[in-house]
XYZ file of C-alpha atoms in Angstrom:
768
model
C -0.006 0.156 -0.059
C 2.725 2.528 0.672
C 4.173 1.386 -2.637
C 1.358 2.636 -4.459
C 1.277 5.877 -2.763
C 4.977 6.284 -3.612
C 4.193 5.590 -7.217
C 1.410 8.156 -7.198
C 3.818 10.824 -5.784
C 6.327 10.147 -8.445
C 4.198 10.719 -11.415
C 2.607 13.839 -9.627
C 6.157 15.199 -9.452
C 7.454 14.409 -12.815
C 4.207 14.695 -14.787
C 3.253 18.371 -14.820
C 4.487 19.741 -18.183
C 2.195 19.741 -21.159
C 3.082 17.506 -24.313
C 5.118 19.072 -27.166
C 3.573 19.321 -30.641
C 6.513 17.051 -32.061
C 6.007 13.385 -31.034
C 8.380 10.269 -30.931
C 7.835 6.855 -29.199
C 9.554 4.640 -26.776
C 8.895 0.968 -26.775
C 10.439 -1.991 -24.589
C 9.947 -4.663 -21.912
C 9.902 -4.440 -18.113
C 11.053 -7.641 -16.044
C 12.152 -8.436 -12.805
C 15.739 -9.165 -11.485
C 15.267 -13.085 -12.533
C 14.178 -12.092 -15.861
C 10.451 -12.635 -15.544
C 8.110 -10.052 -17.563
C 6.417 -7.739 -14.984
C 2.746 -7.082 -15.665
C 0.861 -3.765 -14.932
C 4.131 -1.705 -14.339
C 3.542 1.916 -14.978
C 5.817 3.489 -17.632
C 6.024 7.520 -18.136
C 8.231 10.281 -18.875
C 8.998 13.275 -17.002
C 7.452 16.405 -18.230
C 4.271 14.909 -19.340
C 0.789 15.907 -18.730
C -1.251 14.005 -16.296
C -2.592 10.784 -17.535
C 0.331 10.470 -20.207
C 1.592 7.165 -19.079
C 0.921 3.427 -19.917
C 0.904 0.128 -18.117
C 2.823 -2.820 -19.431
C 0.853 -6.042 -20.509
C 1.198 -9.665 -19.513
C 4.413 -9.792 -21.394
C 6.054 -6.955 -19.762
C 5.763 -4.827 -23.053
C 4.851 -1.178 -23.463
C 4.504 1.417 -26.244
C 4.787 4.985 -24.945
C 4.551 8.372 -27.034
C 6.913 10.956 -25.882
C 7.770 14.531 -27.041
C 10.506 14.934 -29.601
C 13.689 16.963 -29.694
C 13.791 17.392 -25.780
C 15.965 15.866 -22.874
C 13.416 13.260 -21.121
C 13.646 10.750 -18.630
C 11.674 7.342 -18.921
C 10.740 5.899 -15.659
C 9.457 2.618 -14.691
C 7.497 2.058 -11.217
C 6.020 -0.849 -9.638
C 4.931 -1.496 -5.842
C 7.545 -2.963 -3.918
C 10.276 -2.640 -6.483
C 12.999 0.342 -7.055
C 11.906 2.726 -9.521
C 14.044 2.803 -12.769
C 14.937 5.858 -14.945
C 16.579 6.232 -18.353
C 17.478 9.331 -20.164
C 17.236 9.933 -24.052
C 16.759 12.658 -26.448
C 14.693 11.467 -29.207
C 14.175 12.825 -32.630
C 10.744 13.459 -34.069
C 9.309 10.507 -35.535
C 11.844 8.138 -33.757
C 11.045 4.938 -32.002
C 13.606 4.023 -29.397
C 13.757 0.863 -27.640
C 14.480 0.889 -23.925
C 14.207 -2.295 -21.614
C 14.021 -2.015 -17.654
C 14.904 -4.335 -14.892
C 13.273 -3.612 -11.678
C 15.166 -4.773 -8.452
C 13.868 -4.973 -4.944
C 13.548 -1.669 -3.192
C 15.193 -1.646 0.295
C 14.364 2.157 0.456
C 10.663 1.539 0.131
C 10.812 -0.994 2.756
C 12.789 1.354 5.284
C 10.259 4.066 4.425
C 7.241 1.649 5.367
C 8.847 0.406 8.596
C 9.663 3.940 9.605
C 6.101 5.290 8.906
C 4.549 2.482 10.986
C 6.977 3.278 13.833
C 6.070 6.872 13.758
C 2.302 6.026 13.830
C 2.714 3.622 16.729
C 4.724 5.863 18.580
C 1.909 8.699 19.114
C -0.694 6.012 20.188
C -0.887 5.665 23.934
C -0.436 2.068 25.206
C 1.450 0.679 22.183
C 4.554 -1.283 23.253
C 7.855 -1.471 21.169
C 8.353 -4.962 20.266
C 11.722 -6.496 19.158
C 12.472 -7.420 15.559
C 10.421 -10.432 14.621
C 13.533 -11.973 13.321
C 14.909 -12.453 16.774
C 11.958 -14.302 18.076
C 13.545 -17.562 17.580
C 16.431 -17.063 19.936
C 14.494 -15.673 22.758
C 14.424 -18.556 25.333
C 11.302 -19.496 27.006
C 9.017 -22.709 27.395
C 6.566 -21.593 24.958
C 8.385 -19.529 22.219
C 7.026 -17.175 19.724
C 5.641 -13.684 20.042
C 3.888 -14.343 23.401
C 7.247 -14.784 25.085
C 8.031 -11.252 24.486
C 4.430 -10.242 25.503
C 5.005 -11.874 28.882
C 7.961 -10.207 29.703
C 6.429 -6.834 28.884
C 3.278 -7.342 30.941
C 4.478 -9.860 33.747
C 2.322 -12.502 32.923
C 4.087 -15.539 34.631
C 2.008 -18.686 33.138
C 4.790 -20.833 32.056
C 3.155 -23.664 29.817
C 0.613 -21.381 27.934
C 0.702 -18.856 25.222
C -2.083 -16.718 27.371
C -1.188 -13.682 28.983
C -2.678 -11.123 31.307
C -2.534 -7.294 30.558
C -3.071 -4.670 33.049
C -5.577 -6.676 35.412
C -7.257 -8.086 32.783
C -7.763 -11.825 32.358
C -6.874 -14.345 29.494
C -10.349 -13.773 27.773
C -9.960 -9.939 27.339
C -7.148 -9.832 24.953
C -7.965 -9.112 21.026
C -5.632 -11.142 18.539
C -5.634 -10.226 14.826
C -3.678 -11.716 12.028
C -3.704 -9.803 8.796
C -6.953 -8.000 9.998
C -8.731 -11.299 10.552
C -9.633 -11.762 14.422
C -8.429 -15.303 15.750
C -9.931 -17.438 18.815
C -8.481 -19.960 21.214
C -10.074 -23.179 22.377
C -12.647 -22.695 25.035
C -12.136 -25.903 27.269
C -8.561 -25.851 27.889
C -7.879 -26.083 31.771
C -4.166 -26.250 32.094
C -1.091 -24.996 30.116
C 0.101 -28.625 29.784
C -3.038 -29.377 27.623
C -2.823 -26.263 25.577
C -1.404 -26.648 22.131
C 0.387 -23.986 19.689
C -0.698 -20.262 19.487
C -2.407 -19.344 16.265
C 0.518 -16.941 15.499
C 3.237 -18.649 13.722
C 6.449 -16.737 14.292
C 8.118 -17.915 11.210
C 5.694 -16.201 8.869
C 5.673 -12.799 10.899
C 6.732 -9.620 9.459
C 5.539 -7.167 12.011
C 4.055 -7.089 15.533
C 2.070 -4.210 17.122
C 0.936 -4.543 20.631
C -1.352 -2.451 22.885
C -1.649 -2.784 26.587
C -4.804 -0.513 26.735
C -6.150 2.901 25.486
C -6.371 1.445 21.781
C -8.324 2.879 18.947
C -11.956 2.438 17.755
C -10.690 0.524 14.823
C -10.068 -2.481 16.892
C -12.738 -4.673 18.262
C -14.676 -5.047 21.445
C -12.322 -6.371 24.462
C -11.422 -4.856 27.601
C -7.500 -5.044 27.978
C -5.178 -5.468 24.884
C -4.745 -5.727 21.087
C -2.113 -7.871 19.467
C -1.963 -7.117 15.819
C 0.227 -9.345 13.845
C 1.091 -8.941 9.947
C 2.348 -12.008 8.099
C 5.163 -11.458 5.399
C 4.674 -10.621 1.774
C 7.507 -12.714 0.073
C 9.641 -10.938 -2.598
C 11.583 -14.310 -3.383
C 11.607 -17.956 -2.904
C 12.839 -19.032 0.755
C 12.259 -21.176 3.651
C 13.417 -22.353 7.080
C 13.499 -25.545 9.285
C 13.893 -25.776 12.976
C 13.948 -28.652 15.299
C 14.431 -29.093 18.909
C 13.730 -31.402 21.906
C 10.084 -29.609 22.093
C 9.141 -30.160 18.495
C 9.814 -28.832 15.108
C 8.937 -26.475 12.355
C 9.168 -25.413 9.034
C 8.239 -22.713 6.390
C 8.071 -22.063 2.666
C 7.601 -18.708 0.944
C 7.690 -17.425 -2.469
C 6.578 -15.401 -5.468
C 5.389 -16.052 -8.917
C 7.296 -15.133 -11.985
C 4.778 -12.499 -12.854
C 4.943 -11.214 -9.188
C 1.287 -11.193 -8.739
C 0.988 -14.508 -6.506
C 2.821 -14.875 -3.293
C 2.561 -17.729 -0.939
C 3.366 -18.620 2.662
C 3.121 -22.152 4.287
C 4.074 -23.084 7.856
C 3.880 -26.324 9.476
C 4.454 -26.884 13.147
C 4.728 -29.805 15.698
C 5.203 -29.462 19.553
C 5.331 -31.906 22.281
C 6.091 -30.638 25.670
C 6.433 -34.145 27.118
C 10.141 -33.355 27.963
C 8.999 -30.390 30.419
C 6.202 -32.236 31.874
C 8.219 -34.963 33.189
C 9.405 -32.264 35.821
C 5.747 -31.634 36.938
C 5.105 -32.294 40.680
C 2.388 -35.348 39.747
C 4.501 -38.069 38.216
C 2.818 -40.101 35.215
C 2.869 -40.550 31.863
C 2.325 -37.732 29.716
C 1.450 -37.933 26.047
C 0.892 -34.527 24.493
C 0.974 -33.839 20.730
C 0.198 -30.727 19.233
C 0.212 -29.760 15.509
C -0.971 -27.294 12.971
C -0.616 -26.067 9.366
C -0.838 -22.478 7.938
C -1.068 -21.239 4.229
C -1.529 -17.700 3.145
C -1.880 -16.620 -0.700
C -1.931 -13.041 -1.757
C -2.877 -12.574 -5.625
C -2.674 -9.132 -7.332
C -5.820 -9.185 -9.527
C -5.048 -5.919 -11.215
C -3.613 -2.538 -10.444
C -6.791 -1.713 -8.146
C -7.688 -4.969 -6.573
C -5.877 -7.681 -4.449
C -6.882 -10.929 -2.775
C -5.735 -12.757 -0.040
C -6.612 -16.344 1.645
C -5.664 -17.525 4.894
C -6.025 -20.977 6.380
C -5.404 -22.903 9.518
C -5.909 -26.206 10.960
C -4.673 -27.155 14.547
C -4.897 -30.847 15.933
C -4.104 -30.894 19.713
C -4.108 -33.946 21.621
C -3.355 -34.514 25.471
C -3.321 -38.010 27.051
C -2.314 -38.407 30.743
C -1.934 -41.304 33.186
C -1.197 -39.755 36.663
C 0.633 -41.983 39.215
C 1.506 -40.261 42.306
C 2.471 -36.786 43.727
C 4.255 -35.950 46.857
C 4.234 -32.426 48.549
C 6.116 -31.331 51.767
C 5.560 -28.054 53.510
C 5.858 -26.461 56.790
C 9.065 -25.469 58.795
C 11.772 -27.084 60.344
C 10.162 -28.156 63.477
C 6.764 -28.559 62.260
C 6.835 -30.094 58.820
C 4.077 -32.217 56.900
C 3.873 -34.251 53.860
C 1.058 -34.977 51.510
C 1.092 -38.383 49.416
C -1.465 -38.828 46.615
C -1.609 -42.032 44.531
C -3.782 -41.868 41.558
C -6.073 -44.179 39.499
C -7.588 -43.294 35.959
C -6.713 -41.279 32.942
C -7.404 -37.992 31.153
C -7.935 -37.714 27.126
C -8.428 -34.211 25.679
C -8.850 -33.461 22.218
C -8.998 -29.830 20.707
C -9.313 -29.666 16.830
C -9.627 -26.017 15.130
C -10.112 -24.778 11.877
C -10.026 -21.104 10.495
C -10.433 -19.941 6.968
C -10.223 -16.243 5.767
C -10.643 -14.527 2.525
C -10.306 -10.825 1.878
C -10.164 -8.478 -1.375
C -8.728 -5.011 -1.096
C -9.528 -2.040 -3.323
C -7.218 0.854 -3.941
C -8.314 3.935 -5.861
C -5.853 5.386 -8.572
C -4.618 8.036 -6.249
C -4.445 5.954 -3.077
C -6.801 8.156 -1.116
C -9.763 5.808 -1.081
C -9.201 2.269 0.272
C -11.823 -0.728 0.931
C -11.165 -4.077 2.086
C -13.944 -6.757 2.521
C -13.255 -9.482 4.894
C -15.131 -12.957 5.295
C -13.774 -15.568 7.685
C -15.133 -18.893 9.518
C -13.837 -20.444 12.711
C -14.846 -23.953 14.013
C -13.682 -25.784 16.915
C -14.644 -29.257 18.136
C -13.440 -30.021 21.595
C -13.533 -33.162 23.830
C -12.517 -33.306 27.565
C -12.809 -36.609 29.043
C -11.230 -37.951 32.508
C -11.878 -39.985 35.325
C -9.178 -39.697 37.716
C -9.183 -41.095 41.529
C -6.735 -39.772 44.070
C -6.008 -41.444 47.457
C -4.138 -39.406 49.896
C -2.206 -39.873 52.921
C -1.204 -36.717 55.157
C 1.108 -37.001 58.253
C 4.008 -35.375 59.992
C 7.275 -35.490 58.073
C 10.575 -36.565 59.743
C 12.872 -33.574 59.991
C 15.533 -35.584 61.985
C 18.685 -36.446 59.989
C 19.498 -39.034 62.576
C 16.218 -41.366 61.946
C 16.194 -43.873 59.551
C 12.873 -42.413 57.990
C 14.093 -39.025 57.507
C 12.087 -37.108 54.767
C 9.139 -39.670 55.173
C 5.896 -39.435 57.237
C 6.487 -40.226 60.642
C 2.869 -40.349 61.707
C -0.402 -40.301 59.758
C -2.840 -37.322 60.390
C -5.582 -38.360 57.966
C -6.474 -40.200 54.781
C -9.023 -39.675 52.025
C -10.068 -39.840 48.442
C -10.756 -37.355 45.687
C -12.584 -38.172 42.264
C -12.908 -36.074 39.472
C -14.831 -37.183 36.545
C -15.726 -35.148 32.936
C -17.501 -35.889 29.946
C -17.216 -32.312 28.269
C -18.053 -31.807 24.598
C -18.298 -28.512 22.725
C -18.609 -27.442 19.332
C -18.531 -23.885 18.341
C -18.482 -21.975 14.825
C -17.931 -18.295 14.048
C -18.781 -16.742 10.998
C -17.667 -13.299 10.315
C -18.294 -10.768 7.492
C -17.019 -7.073 7.440
C -15.774 -4.262 5.409
C -13.215 -1.547 6.285
C -12.009 1.165 4.439
C -10.209 4.546 4.822
C -10.277 8.046 3.077
C -7.192 10.378 3.065
C -8.241 14.129 2.522
C -5.100 15.753 3.299
C -4.581 16.590 6.907
C -6.714 13.832 8.032
C -7.721 10.278 7.482
C -11.200 8.867 7.655
C -11.412 5.205 8.777
C -14.609 3.385 8.810
C -15.907 -0.284 9.092
C -18.825 -2.393 9.831
C -19.719 -6.174 10.036
C -21.438 -9.033 11.491
C -20.790 -12.234 13.024
C -23.012 -15.467 13.558
C -21.984 -17.768 16.169
C -23.145 -21.228 16.655
C -22.898 -23.075 19.937
C -23.524 -26.872 20.864
C -22.295 -27.778 24.497
C -22.804 -30.974 26.423
C -21.071 -30.285 30.012
C -21.114 -33.231 32.668
C -18.529 -32.991 35.192
C -18.581 -33.612 39.027
C -16.046 -33.922 42.105
C -16.333 -36.119 45.161
C -14.162 -35.559 47.942
C -14.103 -38.150 50.786
C -12.451 -37.085 53.977
C -12.312 -38.063 57.764
C -14.624 -41.024 56.708
C -17.234 -39.017 55.293
C -18.237 -37.550 51.780
C -18.208 -33.723 51.758
C -20.305 -31.887 52.323
C -21.482 -34.441 54.950
C -25.273 -35.458 55.182
C -26.376 -38.473 57.044
C -29.359 -38.942 54.943
C -27.767 -38.496 51.456
C -24.867 -38.524 49.293
C -23.915 -35.336 47.863
C -21.164 -34.555 45.540
C -18.701 -31.725 46.405
C -19.312 -30.152 43.055
C -21.889 -31.249 40.151
C -23.020 -29.812 37.083
C -24.857 -31.210 33.969
C -25.935 -28.838 31.096
C -26.795 -29.214 27.657
C -26.928 -25.852 25.316
C -27.787 -25.539 21.529
C -28.185 -21.730 20.420
C -26.972 -19.308 18.177
C -26.717 -15.573 17.854
C -25.762 -12.750 15.745
C -24.188 -9.566 16.427
C -23.416 -6.388 14.518
C -20.820 -4.048 14.943
C -18.990 -1.136 13.327
C -16.733 1.938 13.890
C -15.775 5.181 12.652
C -12.654 7.072 13.290
C -10.596 10.175 12.173
C -6.907 10.661 12.625
C -5.807 14.512 12.015
C -3.617 17.110 12.903
C -4.763 20.226 15.118
C -2.381 22.482 13.898
C -0.453 23.139 10.450
C 3.161 22.306 12.203
C 1.861 18.779 13.032
C 2.742 19.427 16.969
C -0.712 18.122 18.070
C -2.316 15.098 16.561
C -5.277 13.378 17.544
C -7.704 10.530 16.889
C -11.211 10.394 17.560
C -13.664 7.645 16.959
C -16.466 5.349 18.296
C -17.585 1.930 18.063
C -21.039 0.231 18.025
C -22.231 -3.208 18.824
C -25.629 -4.858 18.782
C -26.443 -8.184 20.155
C -29.732 -9.682 18.651
C -29.260 -12.613 21.591
C -30.119 -10.077 24.432
C -31.129 -6.900 22.562
C -28.116 -4.995 24.093
C -26.562 -1.914 22.195
C -23.303 -0.634 22.915
C -21.688 2.728 22.164
C -18.114 3.198 23.008
C -16.540 6.500 22.035
C -12.612 6.699 22.168
C -10.058 9.283 21.678
C -6.265 9.692 21.528
C -4.227 12.744 21.523
C -0.424 13.237 21.185
C 1.997 16.347 21.317
C 5.421 16.480 19.608
C 7.200 19.395 21.212
C 9.802 21.076 19.006
C 12.550 20.168 21.561
C 16.199 19.317 20.910
C 15.404 16.181 22.761
C 13.046 13.816 20.919
C 10.014 13.610 23.007
C 6.271 12.819 22.497
C 3.533 13.164 25.295
C 0.227 11.167 24.630
C -3.075 10.501 26.378
C -6.119 8.556 25.587
C -9.522 8.270 26.950
C -12.497 6.076 26.130
C -15.341 3.378 26.808
C -14.654 -0.330 26.199
C -16.907 -3.161 26.225
C -16.859 -6.851 26.144
C -19.818 -8.848 24.923
C -20.197 -11.971 26.513
C -18.967 -15.213 24.449
C -19.641 -18.948 25.590
C -17.224 -19.071 28.413
C -18.648 -15.781 30.064
C -22.207 -17.128 29.615
C -21.472 -20.426 31.513
C -21.573 -20.124 35.400
C -19.447 -22.056 38.109
C -22.507 -24.539 38.515
C -22.783 -25.226 34.853
C -25.845 -22.888 34.143
C -25.770 -21.065 30.689
C -27.142 -17.253 30.898
C -27.647 -16.193 27.372
C -28.872 -13.013 28.852
C -25.952 -11.741 30.265
C -24.879 -8.310 29.432
C -21.429 -7.181 28.289
C -18.860 -6.376 30.814
C -17.736 -2.354 30.304
C -15.302 -0.055 31.446
C -13.989 3.468 31.330
C -10.218 3.827 30.591
C -7.749 6.803 30.786
C -4.034 6.630 29.950
C -1.475 9.342 30.155
C 2.275 8.994 29.248
C 5.216 9.767 27.037
C 8.381 8.549 25.399
C 11.822 9.829 24.504
C 14.369 8.744 22.005
C 17.977 9.506 23.060
C 21.557 8.553 22.394
C 23.943 7.039 24.965
C 27.193 5.680 24.404
C 26.690 6.718 20.849
C 23.895 4.090 20.714
C 20.089 4.421 20.395
C 17.810 4.091 23.422
C 13.932 4.758 24.084
C 12.359 5.481 27.451
C 8.425 5.222 27.819
C 6.286 5.780 30.806
C 2.696 5.567 31.309
C 0.108 5.759 33.998
C -3.711 4.470 33.721
C -6.947 4.098 35.439
C -9.733 1.745 34.718
C -13.278 1.909 36.274
C -15.334 -1.359 35.298
C -18.853 -2.094 35.702
C -21.375 -5.051 34.783
C -18.447 -7.168 35.721
C -18.929 -10.896 35.578
C -16.656 -12.200 38.579
C -14.481 -15.397 37.933
C -12.054 -17.379 39.336
C -8.718 -18.865 37.842
C -8.517 -22.782 37.548
C -4.992 -22.695 36.167
C -5.669 -21.430 32.415
C -9.271 -22.095 32.616
C -11.479 -18.964 33.770
C -14.851 -20.069 35.677
C -17.224 -17.184 35.773
C -20.460 -16.673 37.982
C -22.428 -15.898 34.974
C -23.977 -12.707 36.323
C -23.242 -9.127 36.065
C -23.021 -8.243 39.549
C -19.774 -6.519 40.418
C -17.862 -3.283 39.785
C -14.277 -2.462 40.066
C -11.426 -0.252 39.540
C -7.463 -0.942 38.324
C -4.636 1.781 38.253
C -1.127 1.592 37.867
C 1.889 2.583 36.112
C 4.824 1.245 33.835
C 8.117 2.134 32.893
C 10.190 0.876 30.015
C 13.876 1.249 28.664
C 14.784 0.041 25.321
C 18.249 0.136 24.057
C 21.491 -1.054 22.639
C 23.601 -1.898 26.006
C 25.843 -3.620 23.680
C 26.255 -2.345 20.119
C 23.844 -4.072 17.594
C 21.968 -6.099 20.429
C 18.782 -5.020 21.809
C 18.066 -5.072 25.615
C 15.221 -3.813 27.359
C 13.565 -3.524 31.064
C 10.113 -3.229 32.175
C 8.847 -2.242 35.473
C 4.964 -2.078 36.536
C 3.009 -1.589 39.551
C -0.585 -2.151 39.886
C -3.550 -2.543 42.159
C -6.898 -4.277 40.844
C -9.961 -4.645 42.993
C -13.917 -5.500 42.687
C -16.940 -5.432 44.713
C -20.130 -7.600 44.710
C -23.001 -5.169 44.060
C -25.897 -7.924 44.467
C -27.858 -6.331 47.544
C -29.309 -9.903 48.077
C -25.670 -11.353 48.890
C -24.115 -11.701 52.214
C -22.614 -8.515 54.082
C -19.048 -9.844 53.390
C -19.457 -8.960 49.692
C -20.138 -5.480 50.493
C -16.248 -4.477 50.547
C -13.690 -4.285 47.851
C -11.587 -7.299 47.367
C -8.726 -8.300 45.003
C -9.502 -9.145 41.506
C -7.792 -12.751 40.512
C -5.483 -10.824 38.318
C -4.277 -8.345 41.042
C -0.454 -8.340 40.515
C 1.020 -5.609 42.544
C 4.593 -5.418 41.201
C 6.482 -6.825 38.155
C 9.886 -6.580 36.744
C 10.774 -8.067 33.198
C 14.239 -8.061 31.720
C 15.558 -9.079 28.412
C 19.407 -8.852 27.644
C 21.497 -9.721 24.432
C 25.189 -10.009 24.005
C 27.825 -11.624 21.933
C 31.566 -12.397 22.276
C 33.564 -9.375 21.321
C 35.870 -11.101 18.805
C 33.279 -13.618 17.663
C 29.896 -11.853 17.162
C 28.404 -14.894 15.789
C 28.282 -16.344 19.329
C 25.450 -14.673 21.232
C 23.797 -15.062 24.534
C 20.066 -14.306 25.518
C 18.724 -13.833 28.858
C 15.002 -13.222 30.188
C 14.444 -12.518 33.735
C 11.219 -11.975 35.662
C 9.842 -11.175 38.875
C 6.399 -10.778 40.046
C 4.485 -10.574 43.246
C 2.029 -13.297 43.860
C -1.564 -13.509 42.814
C -4.565 -13.534 45.255
C -5.611 -17.113 46.600
C -8.087 -18.284 49.138
C -9.924 -21.464 50.387
C -10.755 -23.772 47.345
C -14.485 -23.880 48.547
C -14.690 -20.364 49.933
C -16.346 -17.182 48.376
C -14.764 -14.839 46.005
C -14.166 -12.223 48.615
C -12.107 -14.784 50.769
C -9.328 -14.727 48.277
C -7.252 -12.429 50.683
C -4.043 -14.545 51.004
C -1.179 -14.231 48.202
C 0.610 -16.990 46.282
C 4.562 -17.025 46.551
C 6.331 -14.520 44.602
C 7.331 -15.731 41.050
C 11.062 -15.689 39.963
C 12.264 -16.922 36.720
C 15.526 -16.683 34.550
C 15.846 -18.203 30.982
C 19.209 -18.171 29.240
C 20.024 -19.192 25.690
C 23.188 -19.361 23.703
C 23.162 -19.215 20.112
C 25.965 -19.718 17.406
C 26.028 -18.648 13.492
C 27.434 -21.829 11.987
C 26.885 -20.822 8.536
C 26.567 -17.367 7.141
C 25.762 -16.649 3.263
C 27.403 -13.265 3.372
C 30.830 -15.017 4.253
C 32.067 -16.818 0.845
C 34.317 -19.300 2.757
C 32.816 -22.587 1.352
C 33.661 -23.706 -2.211
C 31.482 -22.294 -5.309
C 30.150 -25.727 -5.833
C 29.072 -26.419 -2.273
C 25.613 -27.230 -1.331
C 25.593 -24.622 1.376
C 25.495 -21.873 -1.474
C 21.611 -22.534 -1.342
C 21.419 -21.467 2.477
C 21.524 -18.143 4.109
C 22.068 -19.196 7.461
C 22.278 -22.075 9.846
C 22.156 -21.612 13.744
C 22.537 -23.783 16.729
C 21.218 -22.853 20.161
C 20.909 -24.138 23.575
C 18.605 -22.924 26.368
């Protein structure tokens, strides 16, 4: 898209002089660097009137009329390729032959990246991310883009790609890939069951992440937006990665006429190696795989089409055996031993397909994009596991033979968990997005609708036998500790849309603003939402490169299936959207230190929330109450510093403080609900660091270090009320270190000319 703007500017600058009376002609062919003919290339000459240009045909041929007896330049321009120019002085009636070879344009790519970076900088809440090419070298248990996000936000769930942002939960994050919204499985309970993230880092070209205060053009969630753009290949290439945790490969390429580009990625993951270190010993058999394909086709100079498809197959089988947990202090220690029987089998299969077509007006001022997508997931969660436990005093006397074992038993019991849960969900989306550039401002707009179809059969229960009795104890009947059995089959339609204007408040461009609003209407419960949002940025004319920015707005999150299902299994289709009012104030400074670039950012934020659907965390599963009976608030601040502590090696540090509380508003509830108590995501302090370095004399040998510290989340009795969660889990501390070595670099011509390695760009080896 920026390439088309560049082409238009070229012709506006060079095509302003009227044609001459005497004419000559120029003909020839336009090809790419590989010798393939280029279709729809614009060929014109300097000093022509507007409209005096031609397009090449399918064979790359052109025929152009030019003024005679004058010094002119013939130019050929094509989006994504460097503009070519040749001079001539044709005689009257002469037909000259000029052929062009268009090569890749690095300047255009740099201009595009710079423009995107400048736009991100003036929007409050946007977080600077590392170059996507460095993602494979960042150490962590999950890998991918989400590893970076967790370091930036302090989210510390090791085995999952889900993350919590500024007091929100996992369900409050928007994820887009090439403008398509993507979804995650619904029934996953633990990180060890979760498969691969939708985002394939091998295919990523750009990542935009907002931690709050995002624009109206993004959808209806409360916390964050991850906006990922996949590559547009310019040549054939690919990669292969293999490790103890799985393997991945990708291919990319472009057709000879440069109209079609394609990306293909396949991944396989098995975290069995990590799960062997879990407290619960047993046989873990996880297997996660997916494939993705993206195809772009340039129909003509005005229309483009894109297809994206994804299939994910996730299997998790578990046969638990035993677990031993010791706790207490030296003179009063205890041990819990659990022996298991039974197994768990989970299946999560999902499919996603999207098709979009884009229109660009000749002057690039008006653009439209039509999108259609479908998502389907089939999920099966089946387990029947019985655990018999022994609880007693732990022997701490080194002189005793039974040191480290239970010396005397205090109790025994049985816990049995059973589930047969089946869920089928399909979501179909239709939408259109557009923009119109009219000088100092750009109008963005869009509308769409989605149809959601849900079919669920949820049947699960838990029985606890303790002190010789089934809990809760009733001498006249057998009661399960928890039980629900529910069936639900329904569908609903939601309509949504937005309008947004990005504009300058002054001619100097010191004040920049964005104002817009979203609407959302649910045909399921008749709820209409109107959420205005605005962003403001001030760029002072100082010697130091500062930008000050602010945002304020309304945000709403219509309930999806997960929010509709209560802890007891009741499906409440009439539940309203959770809503919030948010304000963000901050700034950033680009500066130079030690002759290297650095960037400092700081923000404070406040959120007021209402119509909350209170929830509890069950590992990565979220169990809602299914009622809009709470209000809350979240406030805090974040500081981040990015820079090359070592030349050509980016590092950064992120510090955040936060408080998140809620209060139950249901007047029929107990008195204890009347006070504010922590949200399950109330993480008071976090510190995340990423450091990169290399050997001074051997830059091909690098080290990458992640460090994270976060205070513990709220917790309480397992069968207590929400407001009883006033205790804290232990603080979270983690360090990951990775070493990588560049074994082969195509820029170094040390291997023989006939070597097979001539076809490879790089080979890396790494250890974490």
